[in-house]
Amino acid sequence: MTTEFSLNATAREMSVRALLADTRARLRAHGLAEAMCGTVEIVLAEALNNIVEHAYAGTEAGEIGLHAVLGPGTLTFTLSDQGAPLAARDLPAGCLPDLGTGGEALPEGGFGWFLIRSLTREVRYHRADGANRLSLRFDLPVPDGTGRPTAPL
Amino acid sequence: MELHETCHDGIRIVTVPETRIDAAAAVRFKDAMRAVTADGPDHVVLDLSNVGFVDSSGLGAIVAAMKQMGAGRRLDLAGLTPDVAKVFRLTRMDTVFVIHDRADGAVRRDAG
């Protein structure tokens, strides 16, 4: 069985918080394990922060759309916005920043795309008609036929 | 951001009462950490047991809080909740910080 839901938020930090809380509550209600909910929230937080900080940088905060599709074995989110296109022609590779020798040399940023890449099965980006669409796909534990995920609640 | 602070056996324990250190909280957290660690013990333990979520902005703010304490001083972490521990493990920041299960455990071990 496939379930879908759509949510919207203004591209502001506090609205992103509310959007993440709403999304997590819905995933939890669908029986997703807490660890998986956490993985999804980490990835969505980074992708949504990128929209707030980059796509709508220097402009009035626009709208963000979130569409989720929960199917057997997969969970896919599509985030859409009408902000600036992604600067790079290709999606960032998302390498782990060099931690160097620690101390003063430690990086304070550059972890966002690394976390997105590490925790998703597939990331796709599409720019069309002045809109960005980022899709983020996760693998889920396969249901056991009872309609409930096999992962512990 | 208001941080709670106590001292045990020469170790300062700083508790974050809020549940998230994210993009909306990172700058306020870093500024509050600067104020609370400006003087006092060289050894500080940051108790994150109330914090359920840290994003990369929050992670950067924790790293910045450690760096702004200055050389020769030490910032440990304690009480990482599951999602926070996941971010530290994935980014290998768990190899940079000494991480205690509980803040009072950090005091007992280091002072005992």
PDB file of C-alpha atoms in Angstrom:
ATOM      1  CA  MET A   1       0.000   0.000   0.000  1.00  0.00           C
ATOM      2  CA  THR A   2       1.247   3.464  -0.871  1.00  0.00           C
ATOM      3  CA  THR A   3       0.556   6.532   1.213  1.00  0.00           C
ATOM      4  CA  GLU A   4       1.235  10.113   0.192  1.00  0.00           C
ATOM      5  CA  PHE A   5       1.099  13.474   1.871  1.00  0.00           C
ATOM      6  CA  SER A   6       1.953  17.049   0.933  1.00  0.00           C
ATOM      7  CA  LEU A   7       2.953  19.935   3.196  1.00  0.00           C
ATOM      8  CA  ASN A   8       3.972  23.548   2.605  1.00  0.00           C
ATOM      9  CA  ALA A   9       6.051  26.035   4.541  1.00  0.00           C
ATOM     10  CA  THR A  10       7.544  29.484   4.196  1.00  0.00           C
ATOM     11  CA  ALA A  11      11.308  29.357   3.663  1.00  0.00           C
ATOM     12  CA  ARG A  12      12.238  30.559   7.157  1.00  0.00           C
ATOM     13  CA  GLU A  13      14.193  28.748   9.847  1.00  0.00           C
ATOM     14  CA  MET A  14      11.311  28.510  12.311  1.00  0.00           C
ATOM     15  CA  SER A  15       8.898  27.340   9.585  1.00  0.00           C
ATOM     16  CA  VAL A  16      11.394  24.628   8.620  1.00  0.00           C
ATOM     17  CA  ARG A  17      11.369  23.468  12.243  1.00  0.00           C
ATOM     18  CA  ALA A  18       7.592  23.160  12.188  1.00  0.00           C
ATOM     19  CA  LEU A  19       7.666  21.371   8.823  1.00  0.00           C
ATOM     20  CA  LEU A  20      10.192  18.846  10.140  1.00  0.00           C
ATOM     21  CA  ALA A  21       8.125  18.229  13.293  1.00  0.00           C
ATOM     22  CA  ASP A  22       4.949  17.731  11.235  1.00  0.00           C
ATOM     23  CA  THR A  23       6.707  15.354   8.826  1.00  0.00           C
ATOM     24  CA  ARG A  24       8.222  13.303  11.642  1.00  0.00           C
ATOM     25  CA  ALA A  25       4.856  13.003  13.398  1.00  0.00           C
ATOM     26  CA  ARG A  26       3.279  11.699  10.190  1.00  0.00           C
ATOM     27  CA  LEU A  27       6.065   9.170   9.591  1.00  0.00           C
ATOM     28  CA  ARG A  28       5.794   7.994  13.197  1.00  0.00           C
ATOM     29  CA  ALA A  29       2.020   7.619  12.789  1.00  0.00           C
ATOM     30  CA  HIS A  30       2.707   5.379   9.774  1.00  0.00           C
ATOM     31  CA  GLY A  31       4.785   3.110  11.989  1.00  0.00           C
ATOM     32  CA  LEU A  32       8.286   4.131  10.878  1.00  0.00           C
ATOM     33  CA  ALA A  33      10.920   3.211  13.459  1.00  0.00           C
ATOM     34  CA  GLU A  34      12.404   6.099  15.472  1.00  0.00           C
ATOM     35  CA  ALA A  35      15.878   5.527  14.013  1.00  0.00           C
ATOM     36  CA  MET A  36      14.490   5.836  10.473  1.00  0.00           C
ATOM     37  CA  CYS A  37      12.502   8.941  11.450  1.00  0.00           C
ATOM     38  CA  GLY A  38      15.779  10.430  12.727  1.00  0.00           C
ATOM     39  CA  THR A  39      17.622   9.589   9.504  1.00  0.00           C
ATOM     40  CA  VAL A  40      14.879  11.232   7.445  1.00  0.00           C
ATOM     41  CA  GLU A  41      14.800  14.335   9.660  1.00  0.00           C
ATOM     42  CA  ILE A  42      18.576  14.814   9.387  1.00  0.00           C
ATOM     43  CA  VAL A  43      18.428  14.653   5.566  1.00  0.00           C
ATOM     44  CA  LEU A  44      15.326  16.854   5.221  1.00  0.00           C
ATOM     45  CA  ALA A  45      16.776  19.432   7.640  1.00  0.00           C
ATOM     46  CA  GLU A  46      19.912  19.801   5.506  1.00  0.00           C
ATOM     47  CA  ALA A  47      18.001  19.994   2.224  1.00  0.00           C
ATOM     48  CA  LEU A  48      15.480  22.510   3.637  1.00  0.00           C
ATOM     49  CA  ASN A  49      18.235  24.632   5.206  1.00  0.00           C
ATOM     50  CA  ASN A  50      19.896  24.774   1.780  1.00  0.00           C
ATOM     51  CA  ILE A  51      16.683  26.144   0.272  1.00  0.00           C
ATOM     52  CA  VAL A  52      16.376  28.813   3.012  1.00  0.00           C
ATOM     53  CA  GLU A  53      20.055  29.795   2.921  1.00  0.00           C
ATOM     54  CA  HIS A  54      20.834  29.468  -0.809  1.00  0.00           C
ATOM     55  CA  ALA A  55      17.798  29.196  -3.105  1.00  0.00           C
ATOM     56  CA  TYR A  56      16.035  32.135  -1.415  1.00  0.00           C
ATOM     57  CA  ALA A  57      19.218  33.962  -0.327  1.00  0.00           C
ATOM     58  CA  GLY A  58      18.839  37.746  -0.577  1.00  0.00           C
ATOM     59  CA  THR A  59      15.185  37.550  -1.575  1.00  0.00           C
ATOM     60  CA  GLU A  60      11.943  37.545   0.318  1.00  0.00           C
ATOM     61  CA  ALA A  61      11.295  34.122   1.826  1.00  0.00           C
ATOM     62  CA  GLY A  62       9.382  32.076  -0.727  1.00  0.00           C
ATOM     63  CA  GLU A  63       7.411  28.880  -0.429  1.00  0.00           C
ATOM     64  CA  ILE A  64       8.700  25.339   0.009  1.00  0.00           C
ATOM     65  CA  GLY A  65       6.630  22.346  -0.996  1.00  0.00           C
ATOM     66  CA  LEU A  66       7.184  18.876   0.464  1.00  0.00           C
ATOM     67  CA  HIS A  67       5.602  15.787  -1.064  1.00  0.00           C
ATOM     68  CA  ALA A  68       6.141  12.376   0.524  1.00  0.00           C
ATOM     69  CA  VAL A  69       5.405   8.974  -0.966  1.00  0.00           C
ATOM     70  CA  LEU A  70       5.571   5.989   1.364  1.00  0.00           C
ATOM     71  CA  GLY A  71       5.537   2.777  -0.616  1.00  0.00           C
ATOM     72  CA  PRO A  72       6.537  -0.747   0.245  1.00  0.00           C
ATOM     73  CA  GLY A  73      10.277  -0.672   0.778  1.00  0.00           C
ATOM     74  CA  THR A  74      10.865   2.953  -0.166  1.00  0.00           C
ATOM     75  CA  LEU A  75      10.178   6.443   1.058  1.00  0.00           C
ATOM     76  CA  THR A  76      10.599   9.341  -1.374  1.00  0.00           C
ATOM     77  CA  PHE A  77      10.414  13.054  -0.672  1.00  0.00           C
ATOM     78  CA  THR A  78      10.228  15.726  -3.335  1.00  0.00           C
ATOM     79  CA  LEU A  79      11.090  19.248  -2.179  1.00  0.00           C
ATOM     80  CA  SER A  80      10.169  22.117  -4.467  1.00  0.00           C
ATOM     81  CA  ASP A  81      10.913  25.836  -4.392  1.00  0.00           C
ATOM     82  CA  GLN A  82      10.892  28.810  -6.770  1.00  0.00           C
ATOM     83  CA  GLY A  83      14.278  30.144  -5.696  1.00  0.00           C
ATOM     84  CA  ALA A  84      17.614  30.392  -7.478  1.00  0.00           C
ATOM     85  CA  PRO A  85      18.842  27.252  -9.231  1.00  0.00           C
ATOM     86  CA  LEU A  86      21.533  25.140  -7.634  1.00  0.00           C
ATOM     87  CA  ALA A  87      24.865  26.811  -8.426  1.00  0.00           C
ATOM     88  CA  ALA A  88      26.669  23.658  -9.465  1.00  0.00           C
ATOM     89  CA  ARG A  89      25.794  21.952 -12.738  1.00  0.00           C
ATOM     90  CA  ASP A  90      25.858  18.635 -10.900  1.00  0.00           C
ATOM     91  CA  LEU A  91      24.771  17.946  -7.345  1.00  0.00           C
ATOM     92  CA  PRO A  92      27.573  18.317  -4.806  1.00  0.00           C
ATOM     93  CA  ALA A  93      29.473  15.043  -4.316  1.00  0.00           C
ATOM     94  CA  GLY A  94      29.083  15.392  -0.569  1.00  0.00           C
ATOM     95  CA  CYS A  95      32.555  14.358   0.539  1.00  0.00           C
ATOM     96  CA  LEU A  96      33.350  14.374   4.248  1.00  0.00           C
ATOM     97  CA  PRO A  97      35.341  17.552   4.989  1.00  0.00           C
ATOM     98  CA  ASP A  98      38.905  16.911   6.111  1.00  0.00           C
ATOM     99  CA  LEU A  99      38.992  17.020   9.910  1.00  0.00           C
ATOM    100  CA  GLY A 100      42.701  17.853   9.646  1.00  0.00           C
ATOM    101  CA  THR A 101      44.695  17.753  12.824  1.00  0.00           C
ATOM    102  CA  GLY A 102      41.700  18.796  14.925  1.00  0.00           C
ATOM    103  CA  GLY A 103      41.650  21.863  17.154  1.00  0.00           C
ATOM    104  CA  GLU A 104      41.844  25.155  15.277  1.00  0.00           C
ATOM    105  CA  ALA A 105      41.912  23.345  11.913  1.00  0.00           C
ATOM    106  CA  LEU A 106      38.514  21.690  12.411  1.00  0.00           C
ATOM    107  CA  PRO A 107      35.892  22.621   9.807  1.00  0.00           C
ATOM    108  CA  GLU A 108      32.697  24.271  11.079  1.00  0.00           C
ATOM    109  CA  GLY A 109      30.699  23.640   7.923  1.00  0.00           C
ATOM    110  CA  GLY A 110      30.469  21.650   4.730  1.00  0.00           C
ATOM    111  CA  PHE A 111      28.721  18.673   6.310  1.00  0.00           C
ATOM    112  CA  GLY A 112      25.260  19.204   4.820  1.00  0.00           C
ATOM    113  CA  TRP A 113      25.621  17.418   1.487  1.00  0.00           C
ATOM    114  CA  PHE A 114      27.774  14.751   3.118  1.00  0.00           C
ATOM    115  CA  LEU A 115      24.895  13.906   5.499  1.00  0.00           C
ATOM    116  CA  ILE A 116      22.341  13.953   2.649  1.00  0.00           C
ATOM    117  CA  ARG A 117      24.465  11.621   0.506  1.00  0.00           C
ATOM    118  CA  SER A 118      25.354   9.305   3.389  1.00  0.00           C
ATOM    119  CA  LEU A 119      21.783   8.686   4.487  1.00  0.00           C
ATOM    120  CA  THR A 120      19.882   8.433   1.181  1.00  0.00           C
ATOM    121  CA  ARG A 121      19.704   5.743  -1.488  1.00  0.00           C
ATOM    122  CA  GLU A 122      19.290   8.261  -4.315  1.00  0.00           C
ATOM    123  CA  VAL A 123      19.224  12.041  -4.786  1.00  0.00           C
ATOM    124  CA  ARG A 124      17.943  13.696  -7.960  1.00  0.00           C
ATOM    125  CA  TYR A 125      17.714  17.350  -8.903  1.00  0.00           C
ATOM    126  CA  HIS A 126      15.601  18.862 -11.654  1.00  0.00           C
ATOM    127  CA  ARG A 127      15.205  22.515 -12.655  1.00  0.00           C
ATOM    128  CA  ALA A 128      12.195  23.390 -14.816  1.00  0.00           C
ATOM    129  CA  ASP A 129       9.855  26.361 -15.269  1.00  0.00           C
ATOM    130  CA  GLY A 130      11.698  28.449 -12.691  1.00  0.00           C
ATOM    131  CA  ALA A 131      11.374  25.813  -9.987  1.00  0.00           C
ATOM    132  CA  ASN A 132      13.822  23.514  -8.220  1.00  0.00           C
ATOM    133  CA  ARG A 133      12.805  19.944  -7.509  1.00  0.00           C
ATOM    134  CA  LEU A 134      14.983  17.810  -5.284  1.00  0.00           C
ATOM    135  CA  SER A 135      13.978  14.222  -4.729  1.00  0.00           C
ATOM    136  CA  LEU A 136      15.412  12.177  -1.870  1.00  0.00           C
ATOM    137  CA  ARG A 137      14.841   8.427  -1.737  1.00  0.00           C
ATOM    138  CA  PHE A 138      15.291   6.142   1.267  1.00  0.00           C
ATOM    139  CA  ASP A 139      15.084   2.365   1.530  1.00  0.00           C
ATOM    140  CA  LEU A 140      12.686   1.062   4.154  1.00  0.00           C
ATOM    141  CA  PRO A 141      12.422  -2.337   5.792  1.00  0.00           C
ATOM    142  CA  VAL A 142      10.084  -4.454   3.639  1.00  0.00           C
ATOM    143  CA  PRO A 143       6.638  -4.943   5.224  1.00  0.00           C
ATOM    144  CA  ASP A 144       5.810  -8.474   6.340  1.00  0.00           C
ATOM    145  CA  GLY A 145       2.391  -8.588   4.696  1.00  0.00           C
ATOM    146  CA  THR A 146       0.442  -7.405   7.723  1.00  0.00           C
ATOM    147  CA  GLY A 147       0.478  -3.849   6.481  1.00  0.00           C
ATOM    148  CA  ARG A 148       2.831  -2.836   9.278  1.00  0.00           C
ATOM    149  CA  PRO A 149       6.562  -2.315   8.813  1.00  0.00           C
ATOM    150  CA  THR A 150       8.719  -5.084  10.222  1.00  0.00           C
ATOM    151  CA  ALA A 151      10.995  -2.631  11.989  1.00  0.00           C
ATOM    152  CA  PRO A 152      10.301  -2.253  15.716  1.00  0.00           C
ATOM    153  CA  LEU A 153       8.126   0.720  16.547  1.00  0.00           C
TER     154      LEU A 153
ATOM    155  CA  MET B   1      19.948  31.067  24.304  1.00  0.00           C
ATOM    156  CA  GLU B   2      20.040  30.534  28.038  1.00  0.00           C
ATOM    157  CA  LEU B   3      22.491  27.853  29.151  1.00  0.00           C
ATOM    158  CA  HIS B   4      22.608  26.354  32.644  1.00  0.00           C
ATOM    159  CA  GLU B   5      25.971  26.062  34.272  1.00  0.00           C
ATOM    160  CA  THR B   6      27.331  24.314  37.350  1.00  0.00           C
ATOM    161  CA  CYS B   7      30.810  23.521  38.641  1.00  0.00           C
ATOM    162  CA  HIS B   8      31.938  20.181  40.078  1.00  0.00           C
ATOM    163  CA  ASP B   9      35.502  19.445  41.179  1.00  0.00           C
ATOM    164  CA  GLY B  10      36.983  22.064  38.885  1.00  0.00           C
ATOM    165  CA  ILE B  11      34.937  20.966  35.852  1.00  0.00           C
ATOM    166  CA  ARG B  12      32.261  23.271  34.453  1.00  0.00           C
ATOM    167  CA  ILE B  13      29.139  21.482  33.263  1.00  0.00           C
ATOM    168  CA  VAL B  14      27.049  23.443  30.760  1.00  0.00           C
ATOM    169  CA  THR B  15      23.526  22.158  30.123  1.00  0.00           C
ATOM    170  CA  VAL B  16      21.516  23.084  27.023  1.00  0.00           C
ATOM    171  CA  PRO B  17      17.878  23.358  28.121  1.00  0.00           C
ATOM    172  CA  GLU B  18      16.532  23.589  24.557  1.00  0.00           C
ATOM    173  CA  THR B  19      15.652  20.524  22.486  1.00  0.00           C
ATOM    174  CA  ARG B  20      17.303  21.541  19.213  1.00  0.00           C
ATOM    175  CA  ILE B  21      20.606  23.069  18.097  1.00  0.00           C
ATOM    176  CA  ASP B  22      19.660  23.701  14.481  1.00  0.00           C
ATOM    177  CA  ALA B  23      19.974  26.498  11.914  1.00  0.00           C
ATOM    178  CA  ALA B  24      17.476  28.582  13.919  1.00  0.00           C
ATOM    179  CA  ALA B  25      19.477  28.196  17.157  1.00  0.00           C
ATOM    180  CA  ALA B  26      23.128  27.819  16.091  1.00  0.00           C
ATOM    181  CA  VAL B  27      24.241  31.453  16.380  1.00  0.00           C
ATOM    182  CA  ARG B  28      22.449  31.988  19.717  1.00  0.00           C
ATOM    183  CA  PHE B  29      24.016  28.784  21.047  1.00  0.00           C
ATOM    184  CA  LYS B  30      27.525  29.796  19.963  1.00  0.00           C
ATOM    185  CA  ASP B  31      27.170  33.267  21.522  1.00  0.00           C
ATOM    186  CA  ALA B  32      25.817  31.818  24.777  1.00  0.00           C
ATOM    187  CA  MET B  33      28.702  29.332  24.901  1.00  0.00           C
ATOM    188  CA  ARG B  34      31.199  32.171  24.435  1.00  0.00           C
ATOM    189  CA  ALA B  35      29.706  33.991  27.416  1.00  0.00           C
ATOM    190  CA  VAL B  36      29.544  30.955  29.688  1.00  0.00           C
ATOM    191  CA  THR B  37      33.086  29.730  28.905  1.00  0.00           C
ATOM    192  CA  ALA B  38      34.760  33.164  28.812  1.00  0.00           C
ATOM    193  CA  ASP B  39      36.401  32.514  32.168  1.00  0.00           C
ATOM    194  CA  GLY B  40      36.519  29.754  34.738  1.00  0.00           C
ATOM    195  CA  PRO B  41      37.694  26.154  34.501  1.00  0.00           C
ATOM    196  CA  ASP B  42      39.718  24.982  31.512  1.00  0.00           C
ATOM    197  CA  HIS B  43      37.692  21.787  31.396  1.00  0.00           C
ATOM    198  CA  VAL B  44      34.085  22.137  30.240  1.00  0.00           C
ATOM    199  CA  VAL B  45      31.539  19.365  29.688  1.00  0.00           C
ATOM    200  CA  LEU B  46      28.575  20.190  27.432  1.00  0.00           C
ATOM    201  CA  ASP B  47      25.532  18.207  28.559  1.00  0.00           C
ATOM    202  CA  LEU B  48      23.371  17.553  25.473  1.00  0.00           C
ATOM    203  CA  SER B  49      20.921  15.146  27.119  1.00  0.00           C
ATOM    204  CA  ASN B  50      17.941  17.501  26.518  1.00  0.00           C
ATOM    205  CA  VAL B  51      18.880  18.006  22.860  1.00  0.00           C
ATOM    206  CA  GLY B  52      17.056  15.640  20.527  1.00  0.00           C
ATOM    207  CA  PHE B  53      18.286  17.075  17.249  1.00  0.00           C
ATOM    208  CA  VAL B  54      21.424  18.727  15.840  1.00  0.00           C
ATOM    209  CA  ASP B  55      21.821  19.633  12.159  1.00  0.00           C
ATOM    210  CA  SER B  56      25.056  20.596  10.383  1.00  0.00           C
ATOM    211  CA  SER B  57      24.633  24.229  11.520  1.00  0.00           C
ATOM    212  CA  GLY B  58      24.391  23.046  15.128  1.00  0.00           C
ATOM    213  CA  LEU B  59      27.342  20.712  14.668  1.00  0.00           C
ATOM    214  CA  GLY B  60      29.369  23.649  13.305  1.00  0.00           C
ATOM    215  CA  ALA B  61      28.314  25.760  16.283  1.00  0.00           C
ATOM    216  CA  ILE B  62      29.498  23.095  18.742  1.00  0.00           C
ATOM    217  CA  VAL B  63      32.856  22.921  16.922  1.00  0.00           C
ATOM    218  CA  ALA B  64      33.050  26.743  16.981  1.00  0.00           C
ATOM    219  CA  ALA B  65      32.245  26.743  20.715  1.00  0.00           C
ATOM    220  CA  MET B  66      35.183  24.421  21.300  1.00  0.00           C
ATOM    221  CA  LYS B  67      37.555  26.503  19.151  1.00  0.00           C
ATOM    222  CA  GLN B  68      36.572  29.839  20.711  1.00  0.00           C
ATOM    223  CA  MET B  69      37.535  28.498  24.185  1.00  0.00           C
ATOM    224  CA  GLY B  70      41.133  28.775  23.084  1.00  0.00           C
ATOM    225  CA  ALA B  71      44.173  26.522  23.111  1.00  0.00           C
ATOM    226  CA  GLY B  72      44.898  24.517  26.243  1.00  0.00           C
ATOM    227  CA  ARG B  73      41.236  24.263  27.216  1.00  0.00           C
ATOM    228  CA  ARG B  74      38.995  21.289  26.682  1.00  0.00           C
ATOM    229  CA  LEU B  75      35.348  20.795  25.696  1.00  0.00           C
ATOM    230  CA  ASP B  76      33.859  17.328  26.227  1.00  0.00           C
ATOM    231  CA  LEU B  77      30.329  16.262  25.327  1.00  0.00           C
ATOM    232  CA  ALA B  78      27.884  14.196  27.355  1.00  0.00           C
ATOM    233  CA  GLY B  79      24.413  12.671  27.047  1.00  0.00           C
ATOM    234  CA  LEU B  80      24.106  12.377  23.252  1.00  0.00           C
ATOM    235  CA  THR B  81      20.582  11.308  22.240  1.00  0.00           C
ATOM    236  CA  PRO B  82      20.224   8.868  19.285  1.00  0.00           C
ATOM    237  CA  ASP B  83      19.798  11.345  16.395  1.00  0.00           C
ATOM    238  CA  VAL B  84      22.565  13.590  17.745  1.00  0.00           C
ATOM    239  CA  ALA B  85      24.900  10.609  18.165  1.00  0.00           C
ATOM    240  CA  LYS B  86      24.174   9.627  14.555  1.00  0.00           C
ATOM    241  CA  VAL B  87      25.299  13.036  13.238  1.00  0.00           C
ATOM    242  CA  PHE B  88      28.504  12.908  15.303  1.00  0.00           C
ATOM    243  CA  ARG B  89      29.234   9.320  14.214  1.00  0.00           C
ATOM    244  CA  LEU B  90      28.631   9.941  10.484  1.00  0.00           C
ATOM    245  CA  THR B  91      30.786  13.090  10.384  1.00  0.00           C
ATOM    246  CA  ARG B  92      33.462  11.376  12.532  1.00  0.00           C
ATOM    247  CA  MET B  93      33.230  14.241  14.999  1.00  0.00           C
ATOM    248  CA  ASP B  94      32.890  11.482  17.612  1.00  0.00           C
ATOM    249  CA  THR B  95      36.648  10.988  17.118  1.00  0.00           C
ATOM    250  CA  VAL B  96      37.355  14.667  17.827  1.00  0.00           C
ATOM    251  CA  PHE B  97      35.449  15.107  21.095  1.00  0.00           C
ATOM    252  CA  VAL B  98      35.634  13.026  24.259  1.00  0.00           C
ATOM    253  CA  ILE B  99      32.017  11.867  24.642  1.00  0.00           C
ATOM    254  CA  HIS B 100      30.643  10.740  28.013  1.00  0.00           C
ATOM    255  CA  ASP B 101      27.403   8.805  28.513  1.00  0.00           C
ATOM    256  CA  ARG B 102      26.369  11.234  31.256  1.00  0.00           C
ATOM    257  CA  ALA B 103      27.711  14.577  32.452  1.00  0.00           C
ATOM    258  CA  ASP B 104      28.043  13.424  36.072  1.00  0.00           C
ATOM    259  CA  GLY B 105      29.995  10.408  34.813  1.00  0.00           C
ATOM    260  CA  ALA B 106      32.498  12.802  33.215  1.00  0.00           C
ATOM    261  CA  VAL B 107      33.061  14.476  36.565  1.00  0.00           C
ATOM    262  CA  ARG B 108      33.433  11.223  38.493  1.00  0.00           C
ATOM    263  CA  ARG B 109      35.854   9.732  35.987  1.00  0.00           C
ATOM    264  CA  ASP B 110      38.050  12.788  35.602  1.00  0.00           C
ATOM    265  CA  ALA B 111      38.079  13.839  39.241  1.00  0.00           C
ATOM    266  CA  GLY B 112      38.022  10.394  40.819  1.00  0.00           C
TER     267      GLY B 112
END
